[in-house]
Coordinates of N, CA and C in Angstrom, one line a residue:
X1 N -22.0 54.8 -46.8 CA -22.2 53.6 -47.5 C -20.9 53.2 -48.2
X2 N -20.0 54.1 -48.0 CA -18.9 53.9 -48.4 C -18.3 53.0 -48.1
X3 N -18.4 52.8 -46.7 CA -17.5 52.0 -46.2 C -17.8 50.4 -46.3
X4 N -19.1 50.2 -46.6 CA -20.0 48.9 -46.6 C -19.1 48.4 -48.2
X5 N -19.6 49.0 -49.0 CA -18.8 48.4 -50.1 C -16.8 48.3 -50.2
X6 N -16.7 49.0 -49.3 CA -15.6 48.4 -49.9 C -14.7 47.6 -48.5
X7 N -15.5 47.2 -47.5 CA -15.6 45.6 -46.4 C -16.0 45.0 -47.7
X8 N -17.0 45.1 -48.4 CA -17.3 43.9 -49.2 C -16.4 43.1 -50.0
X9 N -15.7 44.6 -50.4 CA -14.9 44.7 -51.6 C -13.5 43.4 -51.1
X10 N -13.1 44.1 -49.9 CA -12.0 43.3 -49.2 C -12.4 41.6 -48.6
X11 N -13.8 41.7 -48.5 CA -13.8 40.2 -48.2 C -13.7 39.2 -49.7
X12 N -14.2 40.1 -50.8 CA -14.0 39.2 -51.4 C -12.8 39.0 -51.9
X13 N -11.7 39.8 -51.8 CA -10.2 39.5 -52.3 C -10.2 38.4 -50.7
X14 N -10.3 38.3 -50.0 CA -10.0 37.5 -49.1 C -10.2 36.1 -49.6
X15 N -12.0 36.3 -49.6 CA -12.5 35.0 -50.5 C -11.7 34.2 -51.9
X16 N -10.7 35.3 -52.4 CA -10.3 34.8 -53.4 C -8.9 34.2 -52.8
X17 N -8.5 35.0 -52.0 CA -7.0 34.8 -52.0 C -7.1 33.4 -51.3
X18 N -8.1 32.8 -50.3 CA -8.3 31.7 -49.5 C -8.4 30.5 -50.7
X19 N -9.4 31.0 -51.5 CA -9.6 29.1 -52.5 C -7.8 29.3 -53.2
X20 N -7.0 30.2 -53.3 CA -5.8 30.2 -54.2 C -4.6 29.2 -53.6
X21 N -5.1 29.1 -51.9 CA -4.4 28.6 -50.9 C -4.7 27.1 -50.8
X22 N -5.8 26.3 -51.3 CA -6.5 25.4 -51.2 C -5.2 24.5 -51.6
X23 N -5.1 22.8 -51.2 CA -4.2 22.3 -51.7 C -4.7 21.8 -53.1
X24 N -3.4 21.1 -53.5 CA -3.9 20.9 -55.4 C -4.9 19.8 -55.0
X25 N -5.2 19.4 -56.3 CA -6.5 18.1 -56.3 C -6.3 17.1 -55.6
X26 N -5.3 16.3 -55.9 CA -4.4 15.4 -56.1 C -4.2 15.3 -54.0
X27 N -3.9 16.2 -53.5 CA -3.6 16.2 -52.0 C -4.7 16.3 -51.3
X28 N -6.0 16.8 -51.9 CA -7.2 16.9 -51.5 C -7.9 15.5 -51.4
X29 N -7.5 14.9 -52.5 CA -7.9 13.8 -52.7 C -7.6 12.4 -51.7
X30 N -6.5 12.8 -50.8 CA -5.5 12.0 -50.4 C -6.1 12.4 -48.9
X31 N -6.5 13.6 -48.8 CA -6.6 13.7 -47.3 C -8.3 13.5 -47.1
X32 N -8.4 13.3 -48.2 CA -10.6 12.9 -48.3 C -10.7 11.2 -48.0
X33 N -9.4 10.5 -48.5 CA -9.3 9.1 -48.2 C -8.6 8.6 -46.8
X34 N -7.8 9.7 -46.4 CA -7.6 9.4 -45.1 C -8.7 9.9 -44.3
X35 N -9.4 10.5 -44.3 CA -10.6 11.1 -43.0 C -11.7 9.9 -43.2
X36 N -11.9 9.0 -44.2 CA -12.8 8.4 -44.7 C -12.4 6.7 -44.2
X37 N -11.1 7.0 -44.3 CA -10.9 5.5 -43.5 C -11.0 5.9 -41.8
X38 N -10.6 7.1 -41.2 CA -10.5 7.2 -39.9 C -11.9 7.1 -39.4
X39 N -13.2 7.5 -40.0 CA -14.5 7.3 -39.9 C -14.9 5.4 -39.8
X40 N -14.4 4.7 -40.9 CA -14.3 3.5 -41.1 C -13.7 2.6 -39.3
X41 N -12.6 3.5 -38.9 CA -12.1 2.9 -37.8 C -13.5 2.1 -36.9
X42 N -12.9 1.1 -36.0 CA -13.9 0.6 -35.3 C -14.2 1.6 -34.0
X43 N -15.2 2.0 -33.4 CA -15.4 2.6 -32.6 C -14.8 2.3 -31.2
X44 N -14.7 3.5 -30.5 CA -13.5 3.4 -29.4 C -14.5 2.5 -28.1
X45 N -14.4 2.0 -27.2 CA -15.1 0.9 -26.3 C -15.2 1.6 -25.2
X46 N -16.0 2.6 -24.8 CA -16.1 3.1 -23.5 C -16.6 2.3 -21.8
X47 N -17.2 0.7 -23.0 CA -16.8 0.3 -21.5 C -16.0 -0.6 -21.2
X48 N -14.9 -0.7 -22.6 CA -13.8 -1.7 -21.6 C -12.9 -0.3 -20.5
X49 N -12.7 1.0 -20.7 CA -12.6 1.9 -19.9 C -13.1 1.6 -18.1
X50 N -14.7 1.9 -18.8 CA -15.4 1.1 -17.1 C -14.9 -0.1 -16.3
X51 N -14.5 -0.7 -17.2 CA -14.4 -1.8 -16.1 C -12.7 -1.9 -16.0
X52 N -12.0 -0.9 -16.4 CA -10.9 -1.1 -15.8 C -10.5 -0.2 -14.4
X53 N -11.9 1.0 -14.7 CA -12.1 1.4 -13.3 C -12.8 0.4 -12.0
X54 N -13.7 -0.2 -12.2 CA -14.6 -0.9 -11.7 C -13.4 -2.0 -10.9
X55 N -12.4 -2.2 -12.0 CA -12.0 -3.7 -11.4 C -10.7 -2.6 -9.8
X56 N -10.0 -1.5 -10.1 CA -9.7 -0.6 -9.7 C -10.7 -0.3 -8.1
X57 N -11.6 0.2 -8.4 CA -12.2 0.6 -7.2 C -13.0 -0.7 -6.6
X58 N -13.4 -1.7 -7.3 CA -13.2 -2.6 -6.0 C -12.3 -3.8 -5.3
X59 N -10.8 -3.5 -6.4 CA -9.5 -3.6 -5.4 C -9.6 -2.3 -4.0
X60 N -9.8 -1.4 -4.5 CA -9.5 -0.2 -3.2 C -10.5 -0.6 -2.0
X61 N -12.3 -1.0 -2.0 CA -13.2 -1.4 -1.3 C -12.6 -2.7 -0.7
X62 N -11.9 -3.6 -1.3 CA -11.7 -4.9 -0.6 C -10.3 -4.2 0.4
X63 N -9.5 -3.9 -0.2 CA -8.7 -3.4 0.6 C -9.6 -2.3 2.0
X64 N -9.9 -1.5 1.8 CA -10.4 -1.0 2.8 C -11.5 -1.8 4.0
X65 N -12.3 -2.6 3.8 CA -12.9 -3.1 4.4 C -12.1 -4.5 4.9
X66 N -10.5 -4.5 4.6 CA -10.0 -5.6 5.1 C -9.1 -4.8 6.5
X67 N -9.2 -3.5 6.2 CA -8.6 -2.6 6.9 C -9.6 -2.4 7.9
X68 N -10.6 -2.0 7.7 CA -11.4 -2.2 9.2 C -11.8 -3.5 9.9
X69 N -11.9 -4.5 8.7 CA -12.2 -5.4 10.1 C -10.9 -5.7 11.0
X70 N -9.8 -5.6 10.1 CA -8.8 -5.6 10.7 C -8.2 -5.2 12.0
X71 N -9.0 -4.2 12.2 CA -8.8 -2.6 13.4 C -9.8 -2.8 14.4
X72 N -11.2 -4.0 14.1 CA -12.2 -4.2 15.2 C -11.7 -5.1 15.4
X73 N -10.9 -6.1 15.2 CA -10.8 -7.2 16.0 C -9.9 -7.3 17.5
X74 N -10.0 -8.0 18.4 CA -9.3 -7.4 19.8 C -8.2 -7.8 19.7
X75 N -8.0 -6.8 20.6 CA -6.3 -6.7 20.5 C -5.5 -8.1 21.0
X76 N -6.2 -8.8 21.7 CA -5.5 -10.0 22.3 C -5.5 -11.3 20.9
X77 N -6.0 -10.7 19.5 CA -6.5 -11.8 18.3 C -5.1 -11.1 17.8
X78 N -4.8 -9.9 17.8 CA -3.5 -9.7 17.0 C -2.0 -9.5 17.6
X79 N -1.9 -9.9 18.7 CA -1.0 -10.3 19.2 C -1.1 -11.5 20.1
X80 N 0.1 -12.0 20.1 CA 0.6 -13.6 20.6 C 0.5 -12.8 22.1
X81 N -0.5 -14.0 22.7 CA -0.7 -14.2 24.1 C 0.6 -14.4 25.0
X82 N 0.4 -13.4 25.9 CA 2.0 -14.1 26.9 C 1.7 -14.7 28.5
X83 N 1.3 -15.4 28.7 CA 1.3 -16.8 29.9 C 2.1 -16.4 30.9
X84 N 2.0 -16.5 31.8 CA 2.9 -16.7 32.9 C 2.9 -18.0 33.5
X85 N 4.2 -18.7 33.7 CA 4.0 -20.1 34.7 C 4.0 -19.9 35.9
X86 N 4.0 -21.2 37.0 CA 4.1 -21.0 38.6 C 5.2 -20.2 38.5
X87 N 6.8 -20.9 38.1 CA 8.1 -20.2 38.9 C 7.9 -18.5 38.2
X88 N 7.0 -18.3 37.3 CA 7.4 -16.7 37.0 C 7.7 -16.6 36.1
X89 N 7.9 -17.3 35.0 CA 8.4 -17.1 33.7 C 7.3 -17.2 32.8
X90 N 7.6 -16.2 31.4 CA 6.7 -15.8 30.5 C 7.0 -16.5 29.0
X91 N 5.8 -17.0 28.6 CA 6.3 -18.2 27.2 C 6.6 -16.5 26.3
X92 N 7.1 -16.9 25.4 CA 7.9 -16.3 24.3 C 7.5 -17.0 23.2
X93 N 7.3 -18.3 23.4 CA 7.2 -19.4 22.4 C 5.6 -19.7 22.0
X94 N 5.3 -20.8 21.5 CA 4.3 -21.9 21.2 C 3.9 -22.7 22.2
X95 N 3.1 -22.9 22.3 CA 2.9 -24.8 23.3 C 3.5 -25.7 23.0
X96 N 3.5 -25.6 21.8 CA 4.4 -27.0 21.3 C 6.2 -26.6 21.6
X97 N 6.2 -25.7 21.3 CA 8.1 -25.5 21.2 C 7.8 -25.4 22.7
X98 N 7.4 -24.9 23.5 CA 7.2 -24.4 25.2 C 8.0 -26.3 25.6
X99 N 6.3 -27.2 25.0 CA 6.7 -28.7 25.6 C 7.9 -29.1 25.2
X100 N 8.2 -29.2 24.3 CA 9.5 -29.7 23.6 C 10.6 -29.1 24.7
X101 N 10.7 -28.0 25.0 CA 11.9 -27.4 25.1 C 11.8 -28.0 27.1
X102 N 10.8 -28.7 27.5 CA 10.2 -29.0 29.1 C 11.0 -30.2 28.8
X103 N 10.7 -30.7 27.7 CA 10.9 -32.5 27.6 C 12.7 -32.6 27.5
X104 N 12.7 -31.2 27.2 CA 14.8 -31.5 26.6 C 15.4 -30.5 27.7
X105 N 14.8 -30.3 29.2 CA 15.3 -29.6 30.1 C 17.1 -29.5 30.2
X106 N 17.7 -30.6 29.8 CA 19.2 -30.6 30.0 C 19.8 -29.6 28.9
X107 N 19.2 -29.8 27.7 CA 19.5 -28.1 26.7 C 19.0 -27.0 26.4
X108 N 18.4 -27.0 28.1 CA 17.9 -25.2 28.4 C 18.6 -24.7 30.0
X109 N 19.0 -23.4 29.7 CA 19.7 -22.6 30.9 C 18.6 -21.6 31.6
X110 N 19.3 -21.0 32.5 CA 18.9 -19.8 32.8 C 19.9 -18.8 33.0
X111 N 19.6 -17.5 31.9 CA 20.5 -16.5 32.1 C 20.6 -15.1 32.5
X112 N 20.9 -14.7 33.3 CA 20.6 -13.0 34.3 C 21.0 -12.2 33.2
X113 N 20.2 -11.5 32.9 CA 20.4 -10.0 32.0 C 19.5 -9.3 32.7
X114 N 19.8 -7.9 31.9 CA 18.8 -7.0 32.4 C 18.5 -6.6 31.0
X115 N 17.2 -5.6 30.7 CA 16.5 -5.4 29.9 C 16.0 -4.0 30.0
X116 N 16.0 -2.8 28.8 CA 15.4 -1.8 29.0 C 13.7 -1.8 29.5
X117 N 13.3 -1.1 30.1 CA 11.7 -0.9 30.4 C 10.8 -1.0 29.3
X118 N 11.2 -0.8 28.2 CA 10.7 -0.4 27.3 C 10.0 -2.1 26.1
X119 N 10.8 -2.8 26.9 CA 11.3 -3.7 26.1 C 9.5 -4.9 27.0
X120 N 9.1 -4.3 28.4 CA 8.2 -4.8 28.6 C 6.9 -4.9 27.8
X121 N 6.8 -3.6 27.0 CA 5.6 -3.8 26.6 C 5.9 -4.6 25.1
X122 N 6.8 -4.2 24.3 CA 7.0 -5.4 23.4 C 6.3 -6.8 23.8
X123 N 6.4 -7.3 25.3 CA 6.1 -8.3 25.6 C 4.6 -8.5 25.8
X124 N 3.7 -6.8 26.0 CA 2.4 -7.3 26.5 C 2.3 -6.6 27.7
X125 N 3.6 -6.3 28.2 CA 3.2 -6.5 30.1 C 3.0 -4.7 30.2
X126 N 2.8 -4.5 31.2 CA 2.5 -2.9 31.8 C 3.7 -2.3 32.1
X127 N 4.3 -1.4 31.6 CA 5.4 -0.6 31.7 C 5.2 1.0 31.8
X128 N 6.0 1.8 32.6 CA 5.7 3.2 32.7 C 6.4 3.6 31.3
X129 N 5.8 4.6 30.8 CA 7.2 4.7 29.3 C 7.8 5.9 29.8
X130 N 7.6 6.7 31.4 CA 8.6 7.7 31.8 C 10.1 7.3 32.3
X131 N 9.5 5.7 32.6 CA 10.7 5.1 32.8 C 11.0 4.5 31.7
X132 N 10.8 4.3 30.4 CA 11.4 3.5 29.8 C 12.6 2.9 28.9
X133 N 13.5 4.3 30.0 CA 15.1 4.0 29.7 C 15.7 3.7 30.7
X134 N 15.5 3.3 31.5 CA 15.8 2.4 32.7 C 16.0 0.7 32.2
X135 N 17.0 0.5 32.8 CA 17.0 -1.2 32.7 C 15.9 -1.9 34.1
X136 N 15.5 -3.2 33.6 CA 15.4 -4.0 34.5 C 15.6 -5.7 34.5
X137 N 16.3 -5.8 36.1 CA 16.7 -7.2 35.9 C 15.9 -8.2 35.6
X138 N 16.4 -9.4 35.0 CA 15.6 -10.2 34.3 C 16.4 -11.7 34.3
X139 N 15.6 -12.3 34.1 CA 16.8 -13.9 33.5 C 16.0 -14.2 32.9
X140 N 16.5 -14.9 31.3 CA 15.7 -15.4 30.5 C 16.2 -17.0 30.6
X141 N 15.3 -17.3 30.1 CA 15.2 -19.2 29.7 C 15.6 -19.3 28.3
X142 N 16.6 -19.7 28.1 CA 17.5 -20.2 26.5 C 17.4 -21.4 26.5
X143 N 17.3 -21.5 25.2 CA 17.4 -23.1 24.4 C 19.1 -23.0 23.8
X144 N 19.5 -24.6 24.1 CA 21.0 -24.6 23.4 C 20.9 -24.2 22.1
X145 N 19.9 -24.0 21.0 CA 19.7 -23.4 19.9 C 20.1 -21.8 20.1
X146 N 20.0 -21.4 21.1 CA 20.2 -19.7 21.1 C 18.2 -19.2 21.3
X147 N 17.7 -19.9 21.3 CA 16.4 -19.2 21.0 C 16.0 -18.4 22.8
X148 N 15.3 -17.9 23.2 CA 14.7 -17.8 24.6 C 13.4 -17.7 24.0
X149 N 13.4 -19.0 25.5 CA 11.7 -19.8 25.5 C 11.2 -18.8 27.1
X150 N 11.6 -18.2 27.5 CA 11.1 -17.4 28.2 C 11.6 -16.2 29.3
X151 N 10.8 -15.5 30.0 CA 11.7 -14.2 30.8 C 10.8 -14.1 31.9
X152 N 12.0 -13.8 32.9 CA 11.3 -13.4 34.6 C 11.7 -12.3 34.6
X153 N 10.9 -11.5 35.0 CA 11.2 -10.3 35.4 C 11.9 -10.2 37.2
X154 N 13.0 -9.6 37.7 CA 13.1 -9.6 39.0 C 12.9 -8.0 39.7
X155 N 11.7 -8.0 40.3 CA 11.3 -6.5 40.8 C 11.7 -6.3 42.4

């Protein structure tokens, strides 16, 4: 039983030594008026929080679902159609720039190049890609602007 009284003995010098540590009045007083206004604060808004996720996740939903319809539509909707005429040449262009450039025939050429293989499917057309570091001969249709309104392939 010895030992019981004097744990006792020791908590209460503890007990004492803790209120000795207490701040003076005066500081007590000071930190009782600050916890009292922090209580006074207006309460925090947990749902303007929500809806700054909300507005968040359904930017990501519109995005995503702009992304699949994106991906079902056919492939001929997201790429420009390439035509072939009688003589063998393939528009590059519009209908309208196509006509225009029909109607001003004296400021369009035709010029022989050749072209990597690779450079076919850019256009749409069917290319091997085992070959597709091989050239092939070609003449394109230029506008005196520099533009080409079209390309023959020569096989």
């Amino acid at each position: 039983m010895k030992t019981a009284t004097d744990l006792t003995r020791r908590f209460a010098l503890a007990a004492h030594e803790l209120r000795q540590q207490l701040p003076p009045a005066t500081l007590q007083a000071a930190i009782h008026r600050h916890l009292d206004r922090a209580e006074a604060a207006p309460p925090r808004r947990p749902w303007a929080a929500w809806l700054g996720w909300a507005g968040l996740s359904t930017a990501a939903a519109t995005l995503a679902i702009a992304l699949v319809v994106h991906s079902m539509l056919p492939a001929d909707a997201q790429q420009p159609a390439t035509t072939a005429d009688a003589d063998g040449f393939v528009r590059l262009v519009s209908a309208d720039e196509w006509q225009r450039a029909q109607g001003d025939a004296a400021r369009t050429w035709v010029v022989n190049t050749e072209l990597p293989q690779a450079r076919l499917a850019a256009l749409g057309l069917p290319y091997d890609p085992a070959r597709a570091g091989e050239r092939v001969p070609a003449q394109l249709l230029m506008h005196s602007s520099g533009d080409v309104l079209a390309v023959r392939f020569n096989r």
